[in-house]
Coordinates of C-alpha atoms in Angstrom, one line a residue:
X1 CA 92.1 143.1 78.3
X2 CA 93.6 144.6 81.4
X3 CA 97.3 143.5 82.5
X4 CA 96.9 142.5 85.9
X5 CA 100.1 143.1 88.2
X6 CA 102.0 140.1 88.4
X7 CA 102.3 138.1 91.5
X8 CA 105.7 137.7 92.9
X9 CA 107.7 135.4 95.2
X10 CA 111.3 134.3 95.7
X11 CA 110.7 130.6 95.0
X12 CA 107.8 129.4 92.9
X13 CA 106.7 125.8 93.0
X14 CA 104.6 124.4 90.3
X15 CA 102.7 121.3 91.7
X16 CA 101.6 120.9 95.4
X17 CA 101.8 116.9 95.8
X18 CA 104.3 115.2 97.7
X19 CA 107.4 116.6 96.2
X20 CA 106.1 120.2 95.9
X21 CA 105.0 120.4 99.4
X22 CA 108.4 118.6 100.7
X23 CA 110.2 121.4 98.4
X24 CA 108.3 124.3 100.0
X25 CA 109.1 123.0 103.5
X26 CA 112.7 122.8 102.6
X27 CA 112.8 126.2 101.1
X28 CA 111.0 127.6 104.2
X29 CA 113.5 125.8 106.8
X30 CA 116.7 126.7 104.5
X31 CA 115.9 130.4 104.4
X32 CA 112.9 131.8 106.5
X33 CA 113.1 135.1 104.8
X34 CA 112.1 133.9 101.5
X35 CA 108.6 133.9 100.3
X36 CA 107.3 131.0 98.5
X37 CA 104.4 130.4 95.9
X38 CA 102.7 127.2 95.5
X39 CA 100.8 126.8 92.2
X40 CA 98.4 123.8 92.1
X41 CA 95.9 122.9 89.5
X42 CA 94.0 121.1 92.2
X43 CA 93.7 121.7 96.0
X44 CA 96.8 120.1 97.5
X45 CA 95.1 117.1 99.2
X46 CA 93.5 116.0 95.7
X47 CA 97.0 115.6 94.4
X48 CA 98.0 112.2 93.1
X49 CA 100.4 111.2 96.0
X50 CA 97.3 110.8 98.1
X51 CA 96.4 107.8 96.0
X52 CA 99.8 106.0 96.7
X53 CA 98.8 102.8 98.6
X54 CA 101.9 100.4 99.2
X55 CA 104.6 102.2 101.1
X56 CA 108.0 103.9 101.2
X57 CA 111.4 102.4 101.0
X58 CA 114.2 103.1 103.4
X59 CA 116.7 101.1 105.3
X60 CA 115.8 100.8 109.0
X61 CA 116.2 97.1 110.1
X62 CA 119.3 95.5 111.4
X63 CA 119.3 92.7 108.5
X64 CA 119.4 95.3 105.7
X65 CA 121.9 98.0 104.5
X66 CA 122.3 101.0 102.5
X67 CA 124.4 98.9 99.8
X68 CA 121.5 96.4 99.6
X69 CA 119.1 99.1 99.0
X70 CA 121.5 100.7 96.5
X71 CA 122.1 97.4 94.5
X72 CA 118.5 96.4 94.5
X73 CA 117.5 99.9 92.8
X74 CA 120.2 99.7 90.3
X75 CA 119.6 96.0 89.4
X76 CA 116.1 96.4 89.2
X77 CA 116.7 99.5 87.1
X78 CA 118.5 97.3 84.6
X79 CA 121.8 99.5 85.3
X80 CA 120.4 102.7 83.7
X81 CA 120.3 104.4 87.1
X82 CA 123.1 106.8 87.8
X83 CA 124.8 105.3 90.6
X84 CA 125.9 108.5 92.4
X85 CA 122.3 109.6 92.6
X86 CA 121.1 106.1 94.0
X87 CA 123.9 106.3 96.7
X88 CA 122.8 109.7 97.8
X89 CA 119.0 108.6 97.7
X90 CA 119.4 105.4 99.9
X91 CA 121.6 107.5 102.3
X92 CA 119.0 110.3 102.7
X93 CA 116.1 108.2 102.7
X94 CA 115.9 107.1 106.3
X95 CA 116.5 110.6 107.7
X96 CA 113.5 111.6 105.4
X97 CA 111.4 108.7 106.8
X98 CA 112.1 109.6 110.3
X99 CA 111.5 113.3 109.7
X100 CA 108.0 112.3 108.6
X101 CA 107.4 110.4 111.7
X102 CA 108.3 113.4 113.8
X103 CA 105.8 115.5 111.8
X104 CA 103.2 113.0 112.5
X105 CA 103.0 110.3 109.8
X106 CA 101.3 107.3 111.5
X107 CA 103.3 104.5 110.3
X108 CA 102.2 101.1 111.0
X109 CA 103.9 99.4 113.9
X110 CA 104.9 96.1 115.0
X111 CA 103.7 94.5 118.2
X112 CA 107.0 95.7 120.0
X113 CA 106.1 99.2 118.7
X114 CA 108.9 99.5 116.2
X115 CA 108.3 100.5 112.7
X116 CA 106.8 97.8 110.8
X117 CA 108.2 97.2 106.9
X118 CA 107.1 94.8 104.4
X119 CA 108.3 93.1 101.3
X120 CA 108.2 94.7 97.8
X121 CA 108.8 93.7 94.4
X122 CA 112.6 93.3 93.5
X123 CA 113.7 94.1 97.1
X124 CA 115.9 91.4 98.9
X125 CA 114.9 92.6 102.2
X126 CA 111.8 93.9 104.0
X127 CA 112.3 97.8 103.9
X128 CA 109.1 99.4 102.8
X129 CA 107.5 101.5 105.4
X130 CA 103.7 101.6 105.4
X131 CA 100.7 103.2 106.9
X132 CA 98.2 100.2 106.2
X133 CA 97.5 100.7 102.5
X134 CA 96.8 104.2 102.6
X135 CA 100.6 105.4 102.7
X136 CA 100.4 108.4 100.1
X137 CA 97.2 109.6 101.8
X138 CA 98.8 109.8 105.3
X139 CA 102.0 111.1 103.7
X140 CA 100.2 113.9 102.0
X141 CA 98.2 114.9 105.0
X142 CA 101.5 115.2 107.1
X143 CA 103.3 117.2 104.3
X144 CA 100.2 119.6 103.9
X145 CA 99.7 120.3 107.7
X146 CA 103.5 120.8 108.1
X147 CA 103.5 123.3 105.3
X148 CA 100.7 125.4 106.9
X149 CA 103.3 126.0 109.8
X150 CA 105.3 128.1 107.4
X151 CA 103.4 131.7 106.9
X152 CA 105.6 132.4 104.0
X153 CA 104.0 129.9 101.7
X154 CA 101.5 131.6 99.6
X155 CA 99.3 129.0 97.8
X156 CA 97.6 129.4 94.4
X157 CA 95.2 126.5 94.5
X158 CA 93.3 125.7 91.3
X159 CA 95.5 127.6 89.1
X160 CA 97.0 126.2 85.8
X161 CA 100.4 127.0 84.5
X162 CA 100.6 127.5 80.8
X163 CA 104.1 128.5 80.0
X164 CA 107.4 129.3 81.8
X165 CA 109.0 132.8 81.6
X166 CA 112.5 132.6 80.3
X167 CA 114.5 135.9 80.2
X168 CA 118.4 135.7 78.9
X169 CA 118.5 132.0 79.6
X170 CA 117.0 132.1 83.1
X171 CA 113.6 131.0 84.4
X172 CA 111.9 133.8 86.0
X173 CA 108.5 132.4 86.5
X174 CA 105.4 131.2 84.8
X175 CA 101.9 132.5 83.3
X176 CA 99.1 130.7 84.8
X177 CA 95.2 130.8 84.5
X178 CA 93.2 131.3 88.0
X179 CA 90.5 128.8 87.2
X180 CA 87.8 130.4 89.2
X181 CA 87.9 133.7 87.3
X182 CA 89.8 132.8 84.1
X183 CA 92.3 135.6 85.0
X184 CA 95.6 135.1 83.0
X185 CA 98.5 136.4 85.3
X186 CA 102.4 136.2 85.5
X187 CA 103.8 134.7 88.5
X188 CA 107.6 136.0 88.8
X189 CA 110.2 134.4 91.0
X190 CA 114.0 134.2 91.5
X191 CA 113.7 130.2 91.2
X192 CA 111.0 128.0 90.0
X193 CA 110.6 124.3 90.9
X194 CA 108.4 121.9 88.8
X195 CA 106.9 119.3 90.9
X196 CA 103.7 118.3 88.7
X197 CA 103.9 114.5 88.6
X198 CA 103.8 112.1 85.7
X199 CA 101.9 111.8 82.3
X200 CA 100.4 108.4 82.6
X201 CA 97.3 109.8 80.8
X202 CA 99.0 109.5 77.7
X203 CA 97.7 106.0 77.7
X204 CA 94.2 104.6 77.8
X205 CA 94.7 102.1 81.0
X206 CA 96.6 103.8 83.8
X207 CA 96.5 104.0 87.5
X208 CA 97.2 107.6 87.2
X209 CA 94.4 110.1 88.1
X210 CA 92.9 112.4 85.5
X211 CA 95.3 115.1 86.4
X212 CA 98.3 113.2 85.6
X213 CA 98.9 114.9 81.9
X214 CA 102.4 115.7 81.8
X215 CA 101.9 119.5 82.3
X216 CA 105.4 120.3 84.2
X217 CA 107.4 117.8 81.4
X218 CA 105.7 119.9 78.6
X219 CA 106.8 123.2 80.4
X220 CA 110.1 122.7 80.8
X221 CA 110.3 120.7 77.0
X222 CA 109.0 123.9 75.3
X223 CA 111.6 126.0 77.3
X224 CA 114.4 124.1 75.8
X225 CA 115.1 121.7 78.6
X226 CA 115.5 118.0 77.6
X227 CA 113.2 115.2 78.7
X228 CA 115.5 112.4 79.7
X229 CA 114.6 108.5 79.4
X230 CA 111.2 108.9 78.3
X231 CA 111.1 105.6 76.5
X232 CA 110.9 103.9 80.0
X233 CA 107.2 103.6 80.9
X234 CA 106.1 101.1 83.6
X235 CA 103.2 99.1 83.6
X236 CA 101.9 97.8 87.0
X237 CA 100.6 94.2 86.7
X238 CA 97.7 94.7 89.0
X239 CA 95.2 97.3 87.8
X240 CA 91.5 96.8 87.6
X241 CA 90.6 96.3 83.8
X242 CA 88.0 99.1 83.4
X243 CA 89.1 101.9 85.6
X244 CA 92.8 101.3 85.7
X245 CA 92.6 101.7 89.5
X246 CA 95.8 100.3 91.2
X247 CA 95.5 97.2 93.4
X248 CA 98.6 97.8 95.4
X249 CA 101.7 95.6 95.3
X250 CA 101.2 95.2 99.0
X251 CA 98.5 92.6 98.1
X252 CA 101.4 90.6 97.0
X253 CA 103.6 91.5 99.6
X254 CA 101.2 90.1 102.0
X255 CA 101.0 86.9 100.1
X256 CA 98.6 87.3 97.3
X257 CA 98.6 84.8 94.2
X258 CA 98.4 85.8 90.4
X259 CA 96.3 83.0 88.6
X260 CA 95.3 82.5 85.1
X261 CA 92.1 81.2 83.8
X262 CA 93.1 77.6 85.0
X263 CA 93.9 78.7 88.6
X264 CA 97.5 78.3 88.0
X265 CA 100.4 80.6 89.4
X266 CA 101.6 81.0 86.0
X267 CA 104.7 83.3 87.2
X268 CA 106.7 80.1 88.0
X269 CA 106.8 79.4 84.2
X270 CA 108.7 82.8 83.6
X271 CA 112.3 84.0 84.1
X272 CA 111.6 87.1 86.6
X273 CA 115.3 87.6 87.1
X274 CA 116.1 85.6 90.1
X275 CA 119.0 83.4 90.5
X276 CA 116.8 80.3 91.0
X277 CA 116.1 78.2 87.8
X278 CA 112.3 78.8 88.6
X279 CA 111.2 81.5 90.9
X280 CA 110.3 80.0 94.6
X281 CA 106.7 79.9 94.9
X282 CA 106.4 82.0 98.0
X283 CA 107.8 84.9 96.5
X284 CA 107.4 85.1 92.8
X285 CA 104.7 87.4 92.6
X286 CA 107.2 89.9 94.0
X287 CA 109.1 90.1 90.9
X288 CA 109.9 93.4 89.3
X289 CA 106.9 95.2 87.7
X290 CA 108.0 95.0 84.3
X291 CA 108.6 91.4 84.2
X292 CA 105.3 90.7 85.7
X293 CA 103.8 92.6 83.1
X294 CA 105.6 91.1 80.3
X295 CA 104.5 87.4 81.7
X296 CA 101.0 88.6 81.4
X297 CA 101.3 89.3 77.8
X298 CA 102.9 86.0 77.2
X299 CA 100.1 84.4 78.9
X300 CA 97.6 86.2 76.8
X301 CA 99.6 85.1 73.6
X302 CA 99.1 81.3 75.1
X303 CA 95.5 81.8 75.5
X304 CA 95.6 81.3 79.3
X305 CA 94.0 84.7 80.3
X306 CA 90.4 85.5 80.9
X307 CA 88.3 87.8 78.7
X308 CA 85.9 90.5 80.0
X309 CA 84.1 93.5 78.5
X310 CA 87.3 95.5 79.2
X311 CA 89.8 93.1 77.6
X312 CA 92.0 90.1 79.0
X313 CA 92.7 89.8 82.7
X314 CA 94.0 87.4 85.1
X315 CA 93.0 86.9 88.9
X316 CA 94.8 88.1 91.9
X317 CA 93.6 86.0 95.0
X318 CA 94.1 87.1 98.5
X319 CA 91.2 85.1 99.9
X320 CA 93.5 82.9 101.8
X321 CA 95.1 85.8 103.7
X322 CA 91.9 85.8 105.8
X323 CA 89.5 88.6 106.9
X324 CA 91.7 90.0 109.8
X325 CA 94.9 90.6 107.7
X326 CA 92.7 92.0 104.6
X327 CA 90.9 94.4 107.2
X328 CA 94.2 95.4 109.1
X329 CA 96.6 95.7 106.4
X330 CA 94.8 96.0 103.2
X331 CA 91.5 97.8 103.9
X332 CA 91.6 100.0 101.1
X333 CA 92.1 97.4 98.7
X334 CA 88.8 95.7 100.1
X335 CA 87.1 99.2 99.7
X336 CA 88.2 99.5 96.0
X337 CA 86.8 96.1 95.2
X338 CA 83.6 96.7 96.8
X339 CA 83.2 100.1 95.3
X340 CA 84.3 99.5 91.8
X341 CA 84.2 95.8 90.9
X342 CA 81.3 94.9 93.3
X343 CA 83.0 92.0 94.8
X344 CA 84.5 91.2 98.3
X345 CA 88.2 90.1 98.0
X346 CA 87.7 88.1 101.5
X347 CA 85.6 85.7 99.5
X348 CA 86.3 86.3 95.9
X349 CA 89.3 86.8 93.2
X350 CA 90.0 90.2 92.0
X351 CA 90.5 90.7 88.2
X352 CA 93.6 92.6 87.2
X353 CA 95.7 93.5 84.1
X354 CA 98.7 95.4 83.6
X355 CA 98.0 99.4 83.5
X356 CA 100.6 102.2 82.8
X357 CA 101.7 103.4 86.3
X358 CA 104.9 105.4 86.4
X359 CA 107.2 107.2 84.0
X360 CA 110.7 106.6 84.8
X361 CA 111.7 109.6 82.4
X362 CA 111.2 113.1 82.9
X363 CA 112.9 116.7 83.1
X364 CA 116.6 116.2 83.0
X365 CA 118.1 117.2 86.4
X366 CA 121.2 116.7 88.5
X367 CA 121.3 115.5 92.3
X368 CA 120.4 118.8 93.3
X369 CA 117.2 118.8 91.1
X370 CA 118.6 121.5 88.8
X371 CA 117.8 121.4 85.2
X372 CA 120.0 122.9 82.3
X373 CA 118.0 126.2 82.3
X374 CA 119.2 128.5 85.0
X375 CA 117.0 128.8 87.8
X376 CA 114.7 126.1 87.0
X377 CA 114.6 123.0 89.2
X378 CA 112.3 120.0 89.4
X379 CA 111.6 117.0 91.5
X380 CA 109.2 114.0 91.9
X381 CA 107.8 111.9 88.9
X382 CA 108.0 114.9 86.5
X383 CA 111.7 114.7 87.0
X384 CA 114.5 112.3 86.1
X385 CA 117.6 112.4 88.2
X386 CA 117.8 109.4 87.4
X387 CA 117.4 106.9 90.5
X388 CA 114.7 104.6 88.6
X389 CA 116.6 103.7 85.6
X390 CA 114.8 101.5 83.1
X391 CA 112.5 100.2 85.9
X392 CA 111.4 101.6 89.2
X393 CA 111.1 99.3 92.1
X394 CA 108.1 99.7 93.9
X395 CA 107.9 101.8 97.1
X396 CA 111.1 103.8 95.8
X397 CA 108.8 106.7 94.5
X398 CA 107.4 108.0 97.7
X399 CA 110.8 108.1 99.2
X400 CA 112.0 109.9 96.0
X401 CA 109.5 112.5 96.5
X402 CA 110.9 113.5 99.9
X403 CA 114.7 113.1 99.2
X404 CA 114.6 115.2 96.0
X405 CA 111.7 117.6 96.9
X406 CA 114.1 118.4 99.9
X407 CA 117.0 118.7 97.9
X408 CA 115.3 120.8 94.9
X409 CA 113.9 123.1 97.6
X410 CA 117.5 123.5 99.4
X411 CA 119.1 124.3 95.9
X412 CA 116.4 126.6 94.8
X413 CA 116.6 128.5 98.1
X414 CA 120.2 129.0 98.0
X415 CA 120.1 130.4 94.2
X416 CA 117.1 132.6 95.0
X417 CA 119.0 134.2 97.7
X418 CA 121.8 134.9 95.5
X419 CA 119.6 136.8 92.9
X420 CA 118.9 139.9 94.1
X421 CA 119.8 142.1 91.2
X422 CA 117.1 143.4 89.3
X423 CA 114.2 142.2 91.5
X424 CA 113.0 144.9 93.5
X425 CA 109.7 146.6 94.6
X426 CA 107.9 143.4 94.1
X427 CA 109.2 142.4 90.5
X428 CA 112.1 142.5 87.8
X429 CA 112.8 146.0 87.0
X430 CA 114.6 147.4 83.7
X431 CA 114.9 145.4 80.6
X432 CA 114.2 142.3 82.5
X433 CA 110.8 143.7 83.3
X434 CA 110.2 144.6 79.9
X435 CA 110.9 141.2 78.7
X436 CA 108.4 139.6 81.0
X437 CA 105.8 141.9 80.1
X438 CA 106.3 141.0 76.4
X439 CA 106.5 137.3 77.3
X440 CA 103.1 137.6 79.3
X441 CA 101.6 139.3 76.4
X442 CA 102.6 136.8 74.0
X443 CA 101.0 134.0 76.1
X444 CA 97.8 135.7 76.6
X445 CA 97.8 136.1 72.8
X446 CA 98.4 132.6 72.3
X447 CA 95.7 131.5 74.6
X448 CA 93.2 133.7 73.2
X449 CA 94.1 133.0 69.5
X450 CA 94.2 129.2 70.0
X451 CA 91.5 128.8 72.4
X452 CA 89.3 131.4 73.9
X453 CA 88.6 133.5 70.9
X454 CA 89.2 130.9 68.3
X455 CA 86.3 130.1 65.6
X456 CA 86.0 127.7 62.8
X457 CA 87.7 124.8 64.4
X458 CA 86.8 121.4 63.2
X459 CA 88.5 119.2 65.8
X460 CA 87.1 117.8 69.0
X461 CA 89.3 117.2 72.2
X462 CA 87.8 113.9 73.1
X463 CA 88.3 112.5 69.4
X464 CA 92.1 113.5 69.4
X465 CA 92.7 112.1 73.0
X466 CA 90.9 108.7 72.1
X467 CA 93.0 108.5 68.9
X468 CA 96.4 109.3 71.0
X469 CA 95.5 106.7 73.3
X470 CA 95.1 104.0 70.6
X471 CA 98.4 105.1 69.0
X472 CA 100.4 104.8 72.2
X473 CA 98.8 101.8 73.5
X474 CA 99.0 100.0 69.9
X475 CA 102.6 101.0 69.1
X476 CA 104.4 102.0 72.3
X477 CA 102.9 99.4 75.0
X478 CA 104.7 96.7 76.8
X479 CA 106.2 95.3 73.6
X480 CA 107.5 97.4 70.7
X481 CA 108.9 97.2 67.4
X482 CA 110.3 99.6 64.8
X483 CA 107.1 99.1 62.6
X484 CA 104.7 99.8 65.6
X485 CA 106.7 102.7 66.8
X486 CA 106.9 104.3 63.4
X487 CA 103.3 103.9 62.8
X488 CA 102.6 105.4 66.4
X489 CA 105.0 108.4 65.5
X490 CA 103.1 109.1 62.3
X491 CA 99.9 109.1 64.2
X492 CA 100.8 111.5 66.8
X493 CA 102.4 113.9 64.3
X494 CA 99.1 113.8 62.5
X495 CA 97.2 114.5 65.7
X496 CA 99.6 117.2 66.6
X497 CA 98.6 119.0 63.3
X498 CA 95.0 118.4 63.9
X499 CA 95.1 119.8 67.4
X500 CA 95.9 123.3 65.8
X501 CA 92.1 123.1 64.6
X502 CA 90.7 122.1 67.9
X503 CA 87.7 124.3 68.9
X504 CA 86.3 124.6 72.3
X505 CA 82.5 125.7 72.7
X506 CA 82.9 127.0 76.2
X507 CA 84.3 130.8 76.1
X508 CA 83.4 131.5 79.7
X509 CA 85.9 132.5 82.5
X510 CA 84.7 130.5 85.3
X511 CA 86.0 127.1 85.6
X512 CA 86.4 126.6 82.0
X513 CA 87.2 122.9 82.2
X514 CA 87.0 122.6 78.5
X515 CA 90.2 125.0 78.1
X516 CA 92.0 123.1 80.7
X517 CA 91.1 119.8 79.0
X518 CA 92.5 121.1 75.7
X519 CA 96.0 122.6 77.3
X520 CA 96.2 119.2 79.0
X521 CA 96.0 117.5 75.9
X522 CA 98.6 119.5 74.1
X523 CA 101.0 118.7 77.0
X524 CA 100.3 115.0 76.5
X525 CA 100.9 115.1 72.7
X526 CA 104.3 116.6 73.5
X527 CA 105.0 113.9 76.1
X528 CA 103.8 111.1 73.5
X529 CA 106.2 112.5 70.7
X530 CA 109.1 112.3 73.3
X531 CA 108.4 108.7 74.5
X532 CA 108.0 107.3 70.9
X533 CA 111.2 108.9 69.5
X534 CA 113.4 107.9 72.4
X535 CA 111.9 104.3 72.0
X536 CA 112.6 104.2 68.3
X537 CA 116.2 105.5 69.0
X538 CA 116.9 102.9 71.8
X539 CA 117.5 99.7 69.7
X540 CA 117.7 97.4 72.6
X541 CA 115.5 95.6 75.3
X542 CA 116.1 97.0 78.8
X543 CA 113.6 96.9 81.7
X544 CA 110.5 98.3 80.8
X545 CA 111.4 99.1 77.1
X546 CA 111.0 95.9 75.3
X547 CA 111.8 96.0 71.6
X548 CA 110.9 92.4 70.1
X549 CA 113.1 93.2 67.1
X550 CA 116.0 93.8 69.5
X551 CA 115.2 91.5 72.2
X552 CA 118.7 91.9 74.0
X553 CA 120.1 94.2 76.2
X554 CA 123.2 96.2 74.7
X555 CA 125.4 97.8 77.0
X556 CA 128.0 98.6 74.5
X557 CA 126.0 101.0 72.5
X558 CA 122.9 101.7 74.9
X559 CA 124.3 102.3 78.3
X560 CA 123.3 105.8 78.0
X561 CA 120.3 108.1 78.9
X562 CA 118.5 109.4 76.0
X563 CA 117.7 113.3 76.0
X564 CA 114.7 114.4 73.9
X565 CA 114.9 118.1 72.8
X566 CA 111.9 119.7 71.4
X567 CA 112.0 120.7 67.7
X568 CA 109.2 123.0 66.2
X569 CA 107.3 121.2 63.4
X570 CA 109.6 118.2 63.4
X571 CA 110.4 115.0 65.5
X572 CA 112.4 115.7 68.8
X573 CA 116.3 115.4 68.5
X574 CA 117.6 112.6 70.4
X575 CA 120.9 113.1 72.2
X576 CA 122.8 110.7 74.8
X577 CA 124.5 111.0 77.9
X578 CA 126.6 108.4 79.8
X579 CA 125.1 106.6 82.6
X580 CA 127.1 107.1 85.9
X581 CA 128.7 104.2 87.1
X582 CA 130.4 104.2 90.7
X583 CA 130.8 100.8 92.4
X584 CA 128.3 98.4 90.6
X585 CA 129.6 97.3 87.1
X586 CA 126.7 96.3 85.0
X587 CA 125.9 92.7 85.3
X588 CA 123.0 90.1 84.9
X589 CA 119.7 91.5 86.4
X590 CA 118.8 89.6 89.1
X591 CA 116.8 90.0 92.5
X592 CA 116.3 88.2 95.7
X593 CA 119.8 87.1 96.5

């Protein structure tokens, strides 16, 4: 095949959602002379950030403080958060939110014109900024429109990155497929930032869009970068039973109730981490997401859930809020219910169940977004800095996109500006250029031999994906044991071996969606093995990681981050790194004080 000339830029960003766009703007503002490449497998406005509903947390009101935000985050994360990162996060959060205001984000307002905030789970004060219940939609629009002001940003819309280019211990770009033409091309850069989002599609029931397949995590993992804290997978307690579509936490922030089959607010029977003997009725639905999801399983075990064609569920009741509040503050929730459940929440209760929502773990980075691989950075849900610990508090994630997207962009810009040697006349020269050509040729050969020109394969993508879903939900779900994890590990390893025999029937060049589905599945299988191996090694219960055979938190042995390193034809190697403690010694996990 013809070897197309590589595309070049100073800073390459893979992923054009909230974190990627914020990083691109940060690079452009830090150094206007740098060229910026922005690769996205979907048009940027179709990135998953657009689906975020509830809001973004930052201290703005007089009765709140940065220390309160930090403590809520650390305690909610069950003391797995790096406290230096959290302190930096809460300090920079208000600045980022005000910056979004100046760029045009239409935050909801109080009657006096001040920014409105709502309560969110695990937060002791109201600090969640929102734009009705379409916050992510408005944030992504704001970031995208702002990025258009910078003419140094060159977008590669609907390109899929398949591997990182690494030369002499330094990341120098990626190989990517242009979906419209099938062209496989190298895109080389002085610095690379991965902002590809999470990997919720490794499980069958998830709020995540179909594009959330762990692509960026797998790119870094295969290049030798560890995945950190992958055992911590958050279930959101209120997803629609069939589609997994999120019914935002804002429904409960506004006063919604969770009811079992008897119409009873069952959360009052459970320890949600509050200091009271029982959670107060007005706020118990705003317990941390992991605790609420675990309470659902307990209700199911007691036979107090309802059962439908797509499994067990309970009811979310917002009827008492009234038509005005629902139409003003929760219009998207009503729209989702009408379209996907054929019910009107003004008059009827909403069926909900826990569904996978967010991965606290991801690519190992420092507070600047830098990974252990020189020249490679990461931000957003694909990264683990770590500010979310063992359980992310609702509304921290959108703010994290801004804070650490900006920090990664600034750091990558500084690094790229210092790397002039060997990068001339549109690309790397000399031995580095030859290495990149060889790496590119190897990747083209891999794609052709494994997928595009392969004959005689016996396995189907859909079959392996379904079995992966069953293995993960069955063995690595809300509650786990050594036996269930070992069984899942065995099944995932078998699926990885079977994946080598996958056959795709579409060998066309234009929008070969079957090829993309195969590449995404390979990424999900890599993520799955890291989740299981990290969960097997963490013999305690903490946050979203609940081992029924080890029900207690064990700070003496496991107040550490897990680092999963990929091993060819073997299980990942797990190493550990201490959690950074600055001001808050580990204690009982409570909220609402």
